[in-house]
Amino acid sequence: MKEFKGSKGPWFSHSDEESMATSVVMNELGDILCAVGTYMTSTEEDYANANLMAAAPDLLEALQEMTAIVKKYSYPQPDKPSSNYARAEWAESIISKALGEE
């Protein structure tokens, strides 16, 4: 499994009343990784975006594990782009993007 070189999880979203942001994403040490919120988005949208960002390390790990399992128990079917194997290859491209390889 390829290693994520960013801040280690878990990450948390937290309401931030001290800055202009609606919410922040922090690591378990309390370091702010990202401030979320602008005047162009609703508070509900800001919290939803922060929650998704906070889940990113777990989502990446789960996708890597699931992709490895699917590829192990599937086989390539070039004539079927919707096959499980093809979907696993698509997931691998998304993993590469998340890891900054694309």
mmCIF file of N, CA and C in Angstrom:
data_model
loop_
_atom_site.group_PDB
_atom_site.id
_atom_site.type_symbol
_atom_site.label_atom_id
_atom_site.label_comp_id
_atom_site.label_asym_id
_atom_site.label_seq_id
_atom_site.Cartn_x
_atom_site.Cartn_y
_atom_site.Cartn_z
ATOM 1 N N MET A 1 0.847 -1.168 0.000
ATOM 2 C CA MET A 1 0.000 0.000 0.000
ATOM 3 C C MET A 1 0.900 1.242 0.000
ATOM 4 N N LYS A 2 0.594 2.192 -0.877
ATOM 5 C CA LYS A 2 1.369 3.427 -0.955
ATOM 6 C C LYS A 2 1.086 4.279 0.283
ATOM 7 N N GLU A 3 2.128 4.946 0.744
ATOM 8 C CA GLU A 3 2.011 5.697 1.988
ATOM 9 C C GLU A 3 1.654 7.160 1.738
ATOM 10 N N PHE A 4 0.729 7.657 2.527
ATOM 11 C CA PHE A 4 0.355 9.062 2.524
ATOM 12 C C PHE A 4 1.425 9.822 3.294
ATOM 13 N N LYS A 5 1.984 10.862 2.689
ATOM 14 C CA LYS A 5 3.093 11.585 3.314
ATOM 15 C C LYS A 5 2.645 12.851 4.054
ATOM 16 N N GLY A 6 1.353 13.108 4.087
ATOM 17 C CA GLY A 6 0.833 14.287 4.787
ATOM 18 C C GLY A 6 0.693 14.029 6.275
ATOM 19 N N SER A 7 0.004 14.920 6.945
ATOM 20 C CA SER A 7 -0.230 14.781 8.387
ATOM 21 C C SER A 7 -0.990 13.499 8.669
ATOM 22 N N LYS A 8 -0.506 12.754 9.608
ATOM 23 C CA LYS A 8 -1.141 11.480 9.956
ATOM 24 C C LYS A 8 -2.507 11.721 10.584
ATOM 25 N N GLY A 9 -3.424 10.798 10.330
ATOM 26 C CA GLY A 9 -4.751 10.877 10.925
ATOM 27 C C GLY A 9 -4.702 10.366 12.340
ATOM 28 N N PRO A 10 -5.769 10.401 13.051
ATOM 29 C CA PRO A 10 -7.068 10.879 12.587
ATOM 30 C C PRO A 10 -7.128 12.397 12.518
ATOM 31 N N TRP A 11 -8.002 12.883 11.638
ATOM 32 C CA TRP A 11 -8.272 14.307 11.527
ATOM 33 C C TRP A 11 -9.671 14.552 12.074
ATOM 34 N N PHE A 12 -9.905 15.771 12.507
ATOM 35 C CA PHE A 12 -11.198 16.152 13.072
ATOM 36 C C PHE A 12 -11.638 17.481 12.496
ATOM 37 N N SER A 13 -12.933 17.669 12.327
ATOM 38 C CA SER A 13 -13.435 18.993 11.987
ATOM 39 C C SER A 13 -13.905 19.634 13.284
ATOM 40 N N HIS A 14 -13.724 20.928 13.360
ATOM 41 C CA HIS A 14 -14.025 21.634 14.600
ATOM 42 C C HIS A 14 -14.549 23.023 14.262
ATOM 43 N N SER A 15 -15.606 23.426 14.913
ATOM 44 C CA SER A 15 -16.141 24.773 14.744
ATOM 45 C C SER A 15 -15.093 25.764 15.221
ATOM 46 N N ASP A 16 -14.862 26.816 14.440
ATOM 47 C CA ASP A 16 -13.800 27.763 14.774
ATOM 48 C C ASP A 16 -14.378 29.165 14.918
ATOM 49 N N GLU A 17 -14.472 29.632 16.126
ATOM 50 C CA GLU A 17 -15.037 30.951 16.384
ATOM 51 C C GLU A 17 -13.962 32.027 16.468
ATOM 52 N N GLU A 18 -12.682 31.635 16.446
ATOM 53 C CA GLU A 18 -11.604 32.599 16.607
ATOM 54 C C GLU A 18 -11.112 33.184 15.293
ATOM 55 N N SER A 19 -11.464 32.587 14.170
ATOM 56 C CA SER A 19 -10.985 33.091 12.885
ATOM 57 C C SER A 19 -12.169 33.403 11.988
ATOM 58 N N MET A 20 -11.878 33.780 10.787
ATOM 59 C CA MET A 20 -12.920 34.086 9.812
ATOM 60 C C MET A 20 -13.537 32.807 9.242
ATOM 61 N N ALA A 21 -12.934 31.665 9.498
ATOM 62 C CA ALA A 21 -13.425 30.400 8.962
ATOM 63 C C ALA A 21 -14.608 29.896 9.783
ATOM 64 N N THR A 22 -15.478 29.151 9.128
ATOM 65 C CA THR A 22 -16.601 28.523 9.819
ATOM 66 C C THR A 22 -16.108 27.331 10.624
ATOM 67 N N SER A 23 -15.172 26.591 10.031
ATOM 68 C CA SER A 23 -14.707 25.346 10.622
ATOM 69 C C SER A 23 -13.237 25.162 10.278
ATOM 70 N N VAL A 24 -12.551 24.351 11.047
ATOM 71 C CA VAL A 24 -11.170 23.992 10.735
ATOM 72 C C VAL A 24 -11.046 22.473 10.757
ATOM 73 N N VAL A 25 -10.051 21.974 10.045
ATOM 74 C CA VAL A 25 -9.713 20.563 10.083
ATOM 75 C C VAL A 25 -8.386 20.477 10.817
ATOM 76 N N MET A 26 -8.342 19.642 11.869
ATOM 77 C CA MET A 26 -7.157 19.538 12.714
ATOM 78 C C MET A 26 -6.717 18.082 12.833
ATOM 79 N N ASN A 27 -5.431 17.902 13.124
ATOM 80 C CA ASN A 27 -4.966 16.552 13.437
ATOM 81 C C ASN A 27 -5.132 16.318 14.926
ATOM 82 N N GLU A 28 -4.757 15.130 15.385
ATOM 83 C CA GLU A 28 -4.990 14.794 16.789
ATOM 84 C C GLU A 28 -4.107 15.586 17.744
ATOM 85 N N LEU A 29 -3.082 16.264 17.233
ATOM 86 C CA LEU A 29 -2.233 17.105 18.074
ATOM 87 C C LEU A 29 -2.801 18.514 18.220
ATOM 88 N N GLY A 30 -3.888 18.794 17.482
ATOM 89 C CA GLY A 30 -4.501 20.117 17.527
ATOM 90 C C GLY A 30 -3.952 21.081 16.500
ATOM 91 N N ASP A 31 -3.079 20.591 15.611
ATOM 92 C CA ASP A 31 -2.550 21.443 14.547
ATOM 93 C C ASP A 31 -3.645 21.689 13.514
ATOM 94 N N ILE A 32 -3.857 22.939 13.126
ATOM 95 C CA ILE A 32 -4.853 23.257 12.105
ATOM 96 C C ILE A 32 -4.268 22.932 10.734
ATOM 97 N N LEU A 33 -4.944 22.052 10.013
ATOM 98 C CA LEU A 33 -4.505 21.641 8.691
ATOM 99 C C LEU A 33 -5.171 22.454 7.596
ATOM 100 N N CYS A 34 -6.386 22.916 7.881
ATOM 101 C CA CYS A 34 -7.157 23.608 6.861
ATOM 102 C C CYS A 34 -8.263 24.417 7.526
ATOM 103 N N ALA A 35 -8.478 25.634 7.037
ATOM 104 C CA ALA A 35 -9.612 26.444 7.473
ATOM 105 C C ALA A 35 -10.663 26.379 6.374
ATOM 106 N N VAL A 36 -11.901 26.172 6.758
ATOM 107 C CA VAL A 36 -12.987 25.981 5.795
ATOM 108 C C VAL A 36 -14.054 27.047 6.011
ATOM 109 N N GLY A 37 -14.450 27.673 4.911
ATOM 110 C CA GLY A 37 -15.552 28.624 4.986
ATOM 111 C C GLY A 37 -15.231 29.923 4.290
ATOM 112 N N THR A 38 -16.171 30.393 3.533
ATOM 113 C CA THR A 38 -16.045 31.681 2.863
ATOM 114 C C THR A 38 -17.397 32.373 2.918
ATOM 115 N N TYR A 39 -17.423 33.591 2.517
ATOM 116 C CA TYR A 39 -18.688 34.315 2.459
ATOM 117 C C TYR A 39 -19.570 33.818 1.319
ATOM 118 N N MET A 40 -19.021 32.991 0.441
ATOM 119 C CA MET A 40 -19.777 32.511 -0.720
ATOM 120 C C MET A 40 -20.473 31.175 -0.468
ATOM 121 N N THR A 41 -20.214 30.555 0.673
ATOM 122 C CA THR A 41 -20.837 29.267 0.969
ATOM 123 C C THR A 41 -21.618 29.352 2.275
ATOM 124 N N SER A 42 -22.595 28.478 2.406
ATOM 125 C CA SER A 42 -23.406 28.469 3.622
ATOM 126 C C SER A 42 -22.644 27.768 4.749
ATOM 127 N N THR A 43 -23.053 28.031 5.972
ATOM 128 C CA THR A 43 -22.448 27.373 7.130
ATOM 129 C C THR A 43 -22.627 25.863 7.024
ATOM 130 N N GLU A 44 -23.808 25.428 6.606
ATOM 131 C CA GLU A 44 -24.068 23.993 6.447
ATOM 132 C C GLU A 44 -23.097 23.374 5.445
ATOM 133 N N GLU A 45 -22.881 24.070 4.331
ATOM 134 C CA GLU A 45 -21.941 23.590 3.312
ATOM 135 C C GLU A 45 -20.515 23.553 3.868
ATOM 136 N N ASP A 46 -20.137 24.572 4.603
ATOM 137 C CA ASP A 46 -18.794 24.620 5.194
ATOM 138 C C ASP A 46 -18.551 23.442 6.132
ATOM 139 N N TYR A 47 -19.523 23.154 7.007
ATOM 140 C CA TYR A 47 -19.380 22.023 7.921
ATOM 141 C C TYR A 47 -19.305 20.698 7.154
ATOM 142 N N ALA A 48 -20.115 20.560 6.106
ATOM 143 C CA ALA A 48 -20.087 19.332 5.305
ATOM 144 C C ALA A 48 -18.723 19.170 4.626
ATOM 145 N N ASN A 49 -18.178 20.252 4.093
ATOM 146 C CA ASN A 49 -16.858 20.192 3.453
ATOM 147 C C ASN A 49 -15.780 19.830 4.474
ATOM 148 N N ALA A 50 -15.842 20.426 5.649
ATOM 149 C CA ALA A 50 -14.851 20.134 6.694
ATOM 150 C C ALA A 50 -14.943 18.680 7.151
ATOM 151 N N ASN A 51 -16.157 18.163 7.274
ATOM 152 C CA ASN A 51 -16.325 16.760 7.684
ATOM 153 C C ASN A 51 -15.741 15.808 6.650
ATOM 154 N N LEU A 52 -15.954 16.112 5.370
ATOM 155 C CA LEU A 52 -15.389 15.276 4.309
ATOM 156 C C LEU A 52 -13.861 15.326 4.349
ATOM 157 N N MET A 53 -13.304 16.512 4.512
ATOM 158 C CA MET A 53 -11.843 16.646 4.577
ATOM 159 C C MET A 53 -11.286 15.902 5.789
ATOM 160 N N ALA A 54 -11.980 15.989 6.916
ATOM 161 C CA ALA A 54 -11.512 15.306 8.130
ATOM 162 C C ALA A 54 -11.522 13.790 7.956
ATOM 163 N N ALA A 55 -12.418 13.281 7.131
ATOM 164 C CA ALA A 55 -12.512 11.840 6.896
ATOM 165 C C ALA A 55 -11.500 11.353 5.852
ATOM 166 N N ALA A 56 -10.817 12.264 5.175
ATOM 167 C CA ALA A 56 -9.933 11.902 4.060
ATOM 168 C C ALA A 56 -8.902 10.813 4.384
ATOM 169 N N PRO A 57 -8.162 10.883 5.492
ATOM 170 C CA PRO A 57 -7.184 9.821 5.748
ATOM 171 C C PRO A 57 -7.835 8.438 5.874
ATOM 172 N N ASP A 58 -8.979 8.383 6.540
ATOM 173 C CA ASP A 58 -9.677 7.101 6.691
ATOM 174 C C ASP A 58 -10.231 6.621 5.353
ATOM 175 N N LEU A 59 -10.771 7.546 4.561
ATOM 176 C CA LEU A 59 -11.295 7.192 3.241
ATOM 177 C C LEU A 59 -10.186 6.653 2.349
ATOM 178 N N LEU A 60 -9.027 7.291 2.383
ATOM 179 C CA LEU A 60 -7.889 6.841 1.576
ATOM 180 C C LEU A 60 -7.463 5.435 1.977
ATOM 181 N N GLU A 61 -7.326 5.205 3.259
ATOM 182 C CA GLU A 61 -6.910 3.882 3.735
ATOM 183 C C GLU A 61 -7.932 2.806 3.352
ATOM 184 N N ALA A 62 -9.215 3.112 3.529
ATOM 185 C CA ALA A 62 -10.264 2.146 3.182
ATOM 186 C C ALA A 62 -10.262 1.851 1.685
ATOM 187 N N LEU A 63 -10.106 2.889 0.868
ATOM 188 C CA LEU A 63 -10.097 2.687 -0.586
ATOM 189 C C LEU A 63 -8.885 1.862 -1.012
ATOM 190 N N GLN A 64 -7.741 2.110 -0.398
ATOM 191 C CA GLN A 64 -6.554 1.317 -0.725
ATOM 192 C C GLN A 64 -6.777 -0.159 -0.385
ATOM 193 N N GLU A 65 -7.320 -0.435 0.787
ATOM 194 C CA GLU A 65 -7.552 -1.815 1.202
ATOM 195 C C GLU A 65 -8.593 -2.496 0.318
ATOM 196 N N MET A 66 -9.683 -1.803 0.033
ATOM 197 C CA MET A 66 -10.739 -2.387 -0.798
ATOM 198 C C MET A 66 -10.250 -2.636 -2.218
ATOM 199 N N THR A 67 -9.459 -1.720 -2.745
ATOM 200 C CA THR A 67 -8.926 -1.874 -4.095
ATOM 201 C C THR A 67 -8.019 -3.108 -4.171
ATOM 202 N N ALA A 68 -7.169 -3.285 -3.181
ATOM 203 C CA ALA A 68 -6.279 -4.451 -3.164
ATOM 204 C C ALA A 68 -7.079 -5.750 -3.129
ATOM 205 N N ILE A 69 -8.142 -5.797 -2.339
ATOM 206 C CA ILE A 69 -8.972 -7.008 -2.254
ATOM 207 C C ILE A 69 -9.669 -7.279 -3.580
ATOM 208 N N VAL A 70 -10.254 -6.250 -4.171
ATOM 209 C CA VAL A 70 -10.971 -6.433 -5.440
ATOM 210 C C VAL A 70 -10.020 -6.918 -6.524
ATOM 211 N N LYS A 71 -8.830 -6.315 -6.616
ATOM 212 C CA LYS A 71 -7.880 -6.745 -7.652
ATOM 213 C C LYS A 71 -7.380 -8.163 -7.404
ATOM 214 N N LYS A 72 -7.254 -8.547 -6.145
ATOM 215 C CA LYS A 72 -6.785 -9.893 -5.830
ATOM 216 C C LYS A 72 -7.797 -10.957 -6.268
ATOM 217 N N TYR A 73 -9.080 -10.661 -6.129
ATOM 218 C CA TYR A 73 -10.110 -11.657 -6.408
ATOM 219 C C TYR A 73 -10.882 -11.407 -7.707
ATOM 220 N N SER A 74 -10.392 -10.504 -8.547
ATOM 221 C CA SER A 74 -11.016 -10.238 -9.842
ATOM 222 C C SER A 74 -9.977 -10.482 -10.932
ATOM 223 N N TYR A 75 -10.414 -10.456 -12.161
ATOM 224 C CA TYR A 75 -9.475 -10.574 -13.262
ATOM 225 C C TYR A 75 -9.855 -9.558 -14.333
ATOM 226 N N PRO A 76 -8.841 -9.094 -15.091
ATOM 227 C CA PRO A 76 -9.109 -8.081 -16.115
ATOM 228 C C PRO A 76 -10.091 -8.593 -17.167
ATOM 229 N N GLN A 77 -11.007 -7.739 -17.550
ATOM 230 C CA GLN A 77 -11.956 -8.024 -18.627
ATOM 231 C C GLN A 77 -11.960 -6.815 -19.556
ATOM 232 N N PRO A 78 -11.039 -6.786 -20.540
ATOM 233 C CA PRO A 78 -10.898 -5.615 -21.404
ATOM 234 C C PRO A 78 -12.187 -5.208 -22.117
ATOM 235 N N ASP A 79 -13.055 -6.156 -22.399
ATOM 236 C CA ASP A 79 -14.298 -5.841 -23.098
ATOM 237 C C ASP A 79 -15.400 -5.352 -22.167
ATOM 238 N N LYS A 80 -15.123 -5.315 -20.861
ATOM 239 C CA LYS A 80 -16.126 -4.869 -19.887
ATOM 240 C C LYS A 80 -15.538 -3.766 -19.002
ATOM 241 N N PRO A 81 -15.670 -2.505 -19.454
ATOM 242 C CA PRO A 81 -15.095 -1.406 -18.664
ATOM 243 C C PRO A 81 -15.782 -1.204 -17.310
ATOM 244 N N SER A 82 -16.919 -1.848 -17.096
ATOM 245 C CA SER A 82 -17.598 -1.711 -15.808
ATOM 246 C C SER A 82 -17.298 -2.894 -14.880
ATOM 247 N N SER A 83 -16.321 -3.706 -15.243
ATOM 248 C CA SER A 83 -15.970 -4.843 -14.395
ATOM 249 C C SER A 83 -15.378 -4.361 -13.069
ATOM 250 N N ASN A 84 -15.393 -5.230 -12.084
ATOM 251 C CA ASN A 84 -14.823 -4.884 -10.782
ATOM 252 C C ASN A 84 -13.347 -4.531 -10.895
ATOM 253 N N TYR A 85 -12.626 -5.253 -11.745
ATOM 254 C CA TYR A 85 -11.196 -5.002 -11.926
ATOM 255 C C TYR A 85 -10.980 -3.601 -12.498
ATOM 256 N N ALA A 86 -11.787 -3.231 -13.500
ATOM 257 C CA ALA A 86 -11.671 -1.899 -14.102
ATOM 258 C C ALA A 86 -11.997 -0.814 -13.078
ATOM 259 N N ARG A 87 -12.975 -1.071 -12.240
ATOM 260 C CA ARG A 87 -13.309 -0.101 -11.195
ATOM 261 C C ARG A 87 -12.177 0.022 -10.181
ATOM 262 N N ALA A 88 -11.514 -1.086 -9.899
ATOM 263 C CA ALA A 88 -10.369 -1.049 -8.986
ATOM 264 C C ALA A 88 -9.218 -0.246 -9.607
ATOM 265 N N GLU A 89 -9.014 -0.378 -10.903
ATOM 266 C CA GLU A 89 -7.976 0.414 -11.569
ATOM 267 C C GLU A 89 -8.323 1.902 -11.520
ATOM 268 N N TRP A 90 -9.604 2.218 -11.681
ATOM 269 C CA TRP A 90 -10.054 3.605 -11.569
ATOM 270 C C TRP A 90 -9.778 4.122 -10.157
ATOM 271 N N ALA A 91 -10.074 3.295 -9.157
ATOM 272 C CA ALA A 91 -9.818 3.678 -7.770
ATOM 273 C C ALA A 91 -8.320 3.914 -7.553
ATOM 274 N N GLU A 92 -7.486 3.102 -8.167
ATOM 275 C CA GLU A 92 -6.039 3.287 -8.044
ATOM 276 C C GLU A 92 -5.599 4.631 -8.619
ATOM 277 N N SER A 93 -6.231 5.065 -9.708
ATOM 278 C CA SER A 93 -5.889 6.364 -10.274
ATOM 279 C C SER A 93 -6.292 7.500 -9.325
ATOM 280 N N ILE A 94 -7.393 7.332 -8.617
ATOM 281 C CA ILE A 94 -7.835 8.325 -7.641
ATOM 282 C C ILE A 94 -6.885 8.334 -6.443
ATOM 283 N N ILE A 95 -6.429 7.162 -6.035
ATOM 284 C CA ILE A 95 -5.454 7.064 -4.951
ATOM 285 C C ILE A 95 -4.176 7.789 -5.342
ATOM 286 N N SER A 96 -3.709 7.575 -6.558
ATOM 287 C CA SER A 96 -2.507 8.259 -7.044
ATOM 288 C C SER A 96 -2.686 9.776 -7.019
ATOM 289 N N LYS A 97 -3.864 10.231 -7.412
ATOM 290 C CA LYS A 97 -4.161 11.665 -7.369
ATOM 291 C C LYS A 97 -4.101 12.178 -5.933
ATOM 292 N N ALA A 98 -4.681 11.442 -4.989
ATOM 293 C CA ALA A 98 -4.678 11.852 -3.592
ATOM 294 C C ALA A 98 -3.261 11.888 -3.011
ATOM 295 N N LEU A 99 -2.396 11.036 -3.520
ATOM 296 C CA LEU A 99 -1.021 10.969 -3.031
ATOM 297 C C LEU A 99 -0.088 11.913 -3.784
ATOM 298 N N GLY A 100 -0.642 12.700 -4.731
ATOM 299 C CA GLY A 100 0.142 13.671 -5.476
ATOM 300 C C GLY A 100 1.007 13.069 -6.558
ATOM 301 N N GLU A 101 0.657 11.887 -7.029
ATOM 302 C CA GLU A 101 1.441 11.205 -8.053
ATOM 303 C C GLU A 101 0.983 11.566 -9.461
ATOM 304 N N GLU A 102 -0.132 12.238 -9.601
ATOM 305 C CA GLU A 102 -0.641 12.636 -10.928
ATOM 306 C C GLU A 102 -0.539 14.116 -11.094
#
